[in-house]
Amino acid sequence: MAEAEPQAKLHKSNGEGNGTTSMKFLIYGGNGWLGGVLQDLLTAQGKEFVVSRVRLQNRESMEAELDREQPTHILCAAGVTGRPNVDWCEDHKLETIRTNIIGALSAADCASSRGIHFTLFATGCIFEYDDDHPMPILQEDGTWSDVRTFEEDNPMDGPNFTGSFYSFTKGLLEQLLRHIPNVLCLRVRMP
């Protein structure tokens, strides 16, 4: 018998807000840097949220938690980046796939089947300038040169940076998530 997942801790709303709709957020990846930032933002806004303690690889526990907590929104900041850096993913491909692709897809699928909005905090490290998308150049008049940009709805303009296994998995995930309703991908780029 599988070990029971620890229960998530509920953070109650302070009652502020417009009162038009009751929202409850569930955060995956709440122990990471971005997850902590999300908790701080939701707390400051008086929003009700739960920090999940379920691993994305455990679909059964994820489904039970969603049914128990009844969130209206999922904020997914979970993923494998590697320690001490993304090079770890090169030697741990299966673990990287299980979390960055299978786990995240499973979470999005569980959300979709329940009509829950799913926001994935993704990475900006999946695109690079190339012959079809050259880097803009700052002109003498202070404007940028006119170049072809990446277009979200163009299937030929998908992620093109595969210089690391980490970026490869994150790019593939975004391509797959395009086909699941109620998903928003927000790309975060660390300075």
PDB file of C-alpha atoms in Angstrom:
ATOM      1  CA  MET A   1       0.000   0.000   0.000  1.00  0.00           C
ATOM      2  CA  ALA A   2       1.335   3.429  -0.941  1.00  0.00           C
ATOM      3  CA  GLU A   3       2.258   5.877   1.790  1.00  0.00           C
ATOM      4  CA  ALA A   4      -0.371   8.584   2.257  1.00  0.00           C
ATOM      5  CA  GLU A   5       0.534  12.035   0.992  1.00  0.00           C
ATOM      6  CA  PRO A   6       0.706  14.735   3.699  1.00  0.00           C
ATOM      7  CA  GLN A   7      -2.263  17.093   3.791  1.00  0.00           C
ATOM      8  CA  ALA A   8      -1.927  20.554   2.268  1.00  0.00           C
ATOM      9  CA  LYS A   9      -2.198  23.579   4.564  1.00  0.00           C
ATOM     10  CA  LEU A  10      -5.069  25.976   3.822  1.00  0.00           C
ATOM     11  CA  HIS A  11      -4.353  29.707   3.877  1.00  0.00           C
ATOM     12  CA  LYS A  12      -7.635  31.553   4.428  1.00  0.00           C
ATOM     13  CA  SER A  13      -8.672  34.756   2.726  1.00  0.00           C
ATOM     14  CA  ASN A  14      -8.769  37.886   4.857  1.00  0.00           C
ATOM     15  CA  GLY A  15     -12.163  38.700   3.349  1.00  0.00           C
ATOM     16  CA  GLU A  16     -10.878  41.580   1.221  1.00  0.00           C
ATOM     17  CA  GLY A  17     -11.481  41.838  -2.489  1.00  0.00           C
ATOM     18  CA  ASN A  18     -14.418  42.601  -4.706  1.00  0.00           C
ATOM     19  CA  GLY A  19     -16.512  39.733  -3.383  1.00  0.00           C
ATOM     20  CA  THR A  20     -17.896  38.904  -6.819  1.00  0.00           C
ATOM     21  CA  THR A  21     -16.415  35.460  -6.992  1.00  0.00           C
ATOM     22  CA  SER A  22     -14.908  33.001  -4.577  1.00  0.00           C
ATOM     23  CA  MET A  23     -11.496  31.881  -5.731  1.00  0.00           C
ATOM     24  CA  LYS A  24      -9.266  29.265  -4.209  1.00  0.00           C
ATOM     25  CA  PHE A  25      -5.783  28.639  -5.543  1.00  0.00           C
ATOM     26  CA  LEU A  26      -3.748  25.459  -5.273  1.00  0.00           C
ATOM     27  CA  ILE A  27       0.008  25.840  -5.701  1.00  0.00           C
ATOM     28  CA  TYR A  28       2.235  23.042  -6.964  1.00  0.00           C
ATOM     29  CA  GLY A  29       5.904  23.734  -6.326  1.00  0.00           C
ATOM     30  CA  GLY A  30       5.242  25.878  -3.282  1.00  0.00           C
ATOM     31  CA  ASN A  31       8.599  25.037  -1.696  1.00  0.00           C
ATOM     32  CA  GLY A  32      10.607  26.597  -4.521  1.00  0.00           C
ATOM     33  CA  TRP A  33      11.577  30.220  -5.033  1.00  0.00           C
ATOM     34  CA  LEU A  34       8.720  31.010  -7.421  1.00  0.00           C
ATOM     35  CA  GLY A  35       6.218  29.112  -5.285  1.00  0.00           C
ATOM     36  CA  GLY A  36       7.240  31.264  -2.322  1.00  0.00           C
ATOM     37  CA  VAL A  37       6.750  34.418  -4.378  1.00  0.00           C
ATOM     38  CA  LEU A  38       3.269  33.220  -5.382  1.00  0.00           C
ATOM     39  CA  GLN A  39       2.375  32.570  -1.737  1.00  0.00           C
ATOM     40  CA  ASP A  40       3.522  36.061  -0.768  1.00  0.00           C
ATOM     41  CA  LEU A  41       1.479  37.637  -3.585  1.00  0.00           C
ATOM     42  CA  LEU A  42      -1.670  35.694  -2.744  1.00  0.00           C
ATOM     43  CA  THR A  43      -1.291  36.464   0.960  1.00  0.00           C
ATOM     44  CA  ALA A  44      -0.831  40.183   0.237  1.00  0.00           C
ATOM     45  CA  GLN A  45      -3.995  40.127  -1.891  1.00  0.00           C
ATOM     46  CA  GLY A  46      -5.980  38.266   0.748  1.00  0.00           C
ATOM     47  CA  LYS A  47      -6.599  35.283  -1.514  1.00  0.00           C
ATOM     48  CA  GLU A  48      -7.378  31.813  -0.225  1.00  0.00           C
ATOM     49  CA  PHE A  49      -4.800  29.221  -1.249  1.00  0.00           C
ATOM     50  CA  VAL A  50      -3.423  25.796  -0.507  1.00  0.00           C
ATOM     51  CA  VAL A  51       0.181  24.718  -0.982  1.00  0.00           C
ATOM     52  CA  SER A  52       0.138  21.173  -2.289  1.00  0.00           C
ATOM     53  CA  ARG A  53       2.398  18.566  -0.771  1.00  0.00           C
ATOM     54  CA  VAL A  54       1.605  16.083  -3.529  1.00  0.00           C
ATOM     55  CA  ARG A  55       4.260  15.116  -6.074  1.00  0.00           C
ATOM     56  CA  LEU A  56       3.191  15.674  -9.693  1.00  0.00           C
ATOM     57  CA  GLN A  57       4.236  12.104 -10.474  1.00  0.00           C
ATOM     58  CA  ASN A  58       1.498  10.759  -8.164  1.00  0.00           C
ATOM     59  CA  ARG A  59      -1.682  11.249 -10.176  1.00  0.00           C
ATOM     60  CA  GLU A  60      -3.923   9.343  -7.772  1.00  0.00           C
ATOM     61  CA  SER A  61      -2.907  11.590  -4.859  1.00  0.00           C
ATOM     62  CA  MET A  62      -3.203  14.658  -7.084  1.00  0.00           C
ATOM     63  CA  GLU A  63      -6.770  13.736  -8.063  1.00  0.00           C
ATOM     64  CA  ALA A  64      -7.723  13.065  -4.435  1.00  0.00           C
ATOM     65  CA  GLU A  65      -6.280  16.423  -3.380  1.00  0.00           C
ATOM     66  CA  LEU A  66      -8.149  18.287  -6.135  1.00  0.00           C
ATOM     67  CA  ASP A  67     -11.412  16.603  -5.164  1.00  0.00           C
ATOM     68  CA  ARG A  68     -10.814  17.377  -1.476  1.00  0.00           C
ATOM     69  CA  GLU A  69      -9.602  20.984  -1.825  1.00  0.00           C
ATOM     70  CA  GLN A  70     -11.860  22.058  -4.734  1.00  0.00           C
ATOM     71  CA  PRO A  71      -9.586  24.838  -6.072  1.00  0.00           C
ATOM     72  CA  THR A  72     -10.806  27.195  -8.775  1.00  0.00           C
ATOM     73  CA  HIS A  73      -7.259  27.819 -10.037  1.00  0.00           C
ATOM     74  CA  ILE A  74      -4.014  25.857 -10.071  1.00  0.00           C
ATOM     75  CA  LEU A  75      -0.686  27.672 -10.113  1.00  0.00           C
ATOM     76  CA  CYS A  76       2.004  25.214 -11.151  1.00  0.00           C
ATOM     77  CA  ALA A  77       5.551  26.271 -10.341  1.00  0.00           C
ATOM     78  CA  ALA A  78       6.741  22.677  -9.924  1.00  0.00           C
ATOM     79  CA  GLY A  79       9.442  21.188 -12.075  1.00  0.00           C
ATOM     80  CA  VAL A  80      12.928  19.780 -12.123  1.00  0.00           C
ATOM     81  CA  THR A  81      15.656  22.323 -12.780  1.00  0.00           C
ATOM     82  CA  GLY A  82      18.505  20.287 -11.332  1.00  0.00           C
ATOM     83  CA  ARG A  83      20.993  20.841  -8.550  1.00  0.00           C
ATOM     84  CA  PRO A  84      23.267  22.687  -8.667  1.00  0.00           C
ATOM     85  CA  ASN A  85      22.062  23.683 -12.171  1.00  0.00           C
ATOM     86  CA  VAL A  86      20.248  22.414 -15.274  1.00  0.00           C
ATOM     87  CA  ASP A  87      23.240  20.271 -16.222  1.00  0.00           C
ATOM     88  CA  TRP A  88      21.901  17.768 -13.671  1.00  0.00           C
ATOM     89  CA  CYS A  89      19.053  17.063 -16.102  1.00  0.00           C
ATOM     90  CA  GLU A  90      21.549  15.790 -18.704  1.00  0.00           C
ATOM     91  CA  ASP A  91      22.442  12.863 -16.436  1.00  0.00           C
ATOM     92  CA  HIS A  92      18.947  12.378 -14.995  1.00  0.00           C
ATOM     93  CA  LYS A  93      16.774  12.368 -18.102  1.00  0.00           C
ATOM     94  CA  LEU A  94      14.115   9.972 -16.858  1.00  0.00           C
ATOM     95  CA  GLU A  95      13.545  11.946 -13.640  1.00  0.00           C
ATOM     96  CA  THR A  96      13.399  15.140 -15.693  1.00  0.00           C
ATOM     97  CA  ILE A  97      10.834  13.647 -18.106  1.00  0.00           C
ATOM     98  CA  ARG A  98       8.703  12.290 -15.265  1.00  0.00           C
ATOM     99  CA  THR A  99       8.342  15.695 -13.631  1.00  0.00           C
ATOM    100  CA  ASN A 100       8.729  18.260 -16.419  1.00  0.00           C
ATOM    101  CA  ILE A 101       6.572  16.467 -18.970  1.00  0.00           C
ATOM    102  CA  ILE A 102       4.514  13.607 -17.529  1.00  0.00           C
ATOM    103  CA  GLY A 103       3.824  15.209 -14.140  1.00  0.00           C
ATOM    104  CA  ALA A 104       2.948  18.638 -15.506  1.00  0.00           C
ATOM    105  CA  LEU A 105       0.757  17.144 -18.263  1.00  0.00           C
ATOM    106  CA  SER A 106      -1.004  14.991 -15.708  1.00  0.00           C
ATOM    107  CA  ALA A 107      -1.677  18.025 -13.505  1.00  0.00           C
ATOM    108  CA  ALA A 108      -3.043  19.993 -16.474  1.00  0.00           C
ATOM    109  CA  ASP A 109      -5.197  17.026 -17.503  1.00  0.00           C
ATOM    110  CA  CYS A 110      -6.599  16.607 -13.981  1.00  0.00           C
ATOM    111  CA  ALA A 111      -7.404  20.324 -13.926  1.00  0.00           C
ATOM    112  CA  SER A 112      -9.011  20.240 -17.370  1.00  0.00           C
ATOM    113  CA  SER A 113     -11.243  17.282 -16.528  1.00  0.00           C
ATOM    114  CA  ARG A 114     -12.540  19.235 -13.510  1.00  0.00           C
ATOM    115  CA  GLY A 115     -12.909  22.612 -15.260  1.00  0.00           C
ATOM    116  CA  ILE A 116     -10.132  24.159 -13.159  1.00  0.00           C
ATOM    117  CA  HIS A 117      -7.972  26.880 -14.687  1.00  0.00           C
ATOM    118  CA  PHE A 118      -4.314  25.772 -14.873  1.00  0.00           C
ATOM    119  CA  THR A 119      -1.469  28.292 -14.981  1.00  0.00           C
ATOM    120  CA  LEU A 120       1.978  26.888 -15.669  1.00  0.00           C
ATOM    121  CA  PHE A 121       4.936  29.031 -14.715  1.00  0.00           C
ATOM    122  CA  ALA A 122       7.269  27.972 -17.485  1.00  0.00           C
ATOM    123  CA  THR A 123      10.710  29.041 -18.661  1.00  0.00           C
ATOM    124  CA  GLY A 124      11.797  31.570 -21.241  1.00  0.00           C
ATOM    125  CA  CYS A 125      14.819  29.382 -21.980  1.00  0.00           C
ATOM    126  CA  ILE A 126      13.158  27.598 -24.894  1.00  0.00           C
ATOM    127  CA  PHE A 127      13.684  30.148 -27.660  1.00  0.00           C
ATOM    128  CA  GLU A 128      16.784  31.534 -29.315  1.00  0.00           C
ATOM    129  CA  TYR A 129      17.408  33.907 -32.182  1.00  0.00           C
ATOM    130  CA  ASP A 130      18.055  32.138 -35.490  1.00  0.00           C
ATOM    131  CA  ASP A 131      18.043  32.840 -39.238  1.00  0.00           C
ATOM    132  CA  ASP A 132      14.235  32.969 -39.281  1.00  0.00           C
ATOM    133  CA  HIS A 133      14.073  35.093 -36.117  1.00  0.00           C
ATOM    134  CA  PRO A 134      17.108  37.405 -36.045  1.00  0.00           C
ATOM    135  CA  MET A 135      17.908  39.582 -33.068  1.00  0.00           C
ATOM    136  CA  PRO A 136      16.465  43.090 -33.412  1.00  0.00           C
ATOM    137  CA  ILE A 137      19.013  45.868 -33.748  1.00  0.00           C
ATOM    138  CA  LEU A 138      18.669  49.283 -32.130  1.00  0.00           C
ATOM    139  CA  GLN A 139      18.649  51.865 -34.929  1.00  0.00           C
ATOM    140  CA  GLU A 140      20.288  55.302 -34.748  1.00  0.00           C
ATOM    141  CA  ASP A 141      16.841  56.916 -34.467  1.00  0.00           C
ATOM    142  CA  GLY A 142      16.142  54.916 -31.283  1.00  0.00           C
ATOM    143  CA  THR A 143      13.754  52.410 -32.873  1.00  0.00           C
ATOM    144  CA  TRP A 144      14.307  48.694 -33.234  1.00  0.00           C
ATOM    145  CA  SER A 145      14.822  47.027 -36.601  1.00  0.00           C
ATOM    146  CA  ASP A 146      11.789  45.272 -38.011  1.00  0.00           C
ATOM    147  CA  VAL A 147      12.319  41.521 -37.643  1.00  0.00           C
ATOM    148  CA  ARG A 148      10.083  38.490 -37.753  1.00  0.00           C
ATOM    149  CA  THR A 149       8.976  37.517 -34.259  1.00  0.00           C
ATOM    150  CA  PHE A 150       7.835  34.191 -32.893  1.00  0.00           C
ATOM    151  CA  GLU A 151       4.087  33.704 -33.275  1.00  0.00           C
ATOM    152  CA  GLU A 152       2.308  31.667 -30.610  1.00  0.00           C
ATOM    153  CA  ASP A 153      -0.340  30.333 -32.999  1.00  0.00           C
ATOM    154  CA  ASN A 154       2.101  29.304 -35.724  1.00  0.00           C
ATOM    155  CA  PRO A 155       3.016  25.614 -35.265  1.00  0.00           C
ATOM    156  CA  MET A 156       6.243  26.264 -37.192  1.00  0.00           C
ATOM    157  CA  ASP A 157       7.280  28.805 -34.540  1.00  0.00           C
ATOM    158  CA  GLY A 158       7.563  26.409 -31.645  1.00  0.00           C
ATOM    159  CA  PRO A 159      10.392  26.386 -29.139  1.00  0.00           C
ATOM    160  CA  ASN A 160      13.704  26.198 -30.985  1.00  0.00           C
ATOM    161  CA  PHE A 161      16.304  26.068 -28.220  1.00  0.00           C
ATOM    162  CA  THR A 162      17.307  22.511 -27.441  1.00  0.00           C
ATOM    163  CA  GLY A 163      20.787  23.211 -26.109  1.00  0.00           C
ATOM    164  CA  SER A 164      19.949  21.502 -22.830  1.00  0.00           C
ATOM    165  CA  PHE A 165      17.748  18.563 -21.941  1.00  0.00           C
ATOM    166  CA  TYR A 166      15.958  20.793 -19.432  1.00  0.00           C
ATOM    167  CA  SER A 167      14.984  23.282 -22.177  1.00  0.00           C
ATOM    168  CA  PHE A 168      14.033  20.441 -24.508  1.00  0.00           C
ATOM    169  CA  THR A 169      11.555  19.021 -21.970  1.00  0.00           C
ATOM    170  CA  LYS A 170      10.078  22.425 -21.191  1.00  0.00           C
ATOM    171  CA  GLY A 171       9.634  23.231 -24.889  1.00  0.00           C
ATOM    172  CA  LEU A 172       7.995  19.883 -25.568  1.00  0.00           C
ATOM    173  CA  LEU A 173       5.654  20.392 -22.626  1.00  0.00           C
ATOM    174  CA  GLU A 174       4.470  23.736 -24.009  1.00  0.00           C
ATOM    175  CA  GLN A 175       3.758  22.185 -27.392  1.00  0.00           C
ATOM    176  CA  LEU A 176       1.629  19.487 -25.762  1.00  0.00           C
ATOM    177  CA  LEU A 177      -0.204  21.872 -23.428  1.00  0.00           C
ATOM    178  CA  ARG A 178      -1.492  23.836 -26.440  1.00  0.00           C
ATOM    179  CA  HIS A 179      -4.074  21.093 -26.887  1.00  0.00           C
ATOM    180  CA  ILE A 180      -5.469  21.136 -23.341  1.00  0.00           C
ATOM    181  CA  PRO A 181      -8.197  23.706 -22.628  1.00  0.00           C
ATOM    182  CA  ASN A 182      -8.023  26.136 -19.707  1.00  0.00           C
ATOM    183  CA  VAL A 183      -4.203  26.332 -19.698  1.00  0.00           C
ATOM    184  CA  LEU A 184      -2.100  29.486 -19.496  1.00  0.00           C
ATOM    185  CA  CYS A 185       1.694  29.304 -19.858  1.00  0.00           C
ATOM    186  CA  LEU A 186       3.637  32.197 -18.372  1.00  0.00           C
ATOM    187  CA  ARG A 187       7.336  32.194 -19.230  1.00  0.00           C
ATOM    188  CA  VAL A 188       9.640  33.370 -16.475  1.00  0.00           C
ATOM    189  CA  ARG A 189      13.177  34.358 -17.375  1.00  0.00           C
ATOM    190  CA  MET A 190      15.667  34.752 -14.570  1.00  0.00           C
ATOM    191  CA  PRO A 191      18.111  37.638 -15.018  1.00  0.00           C
TER     192      PRO A 191
END
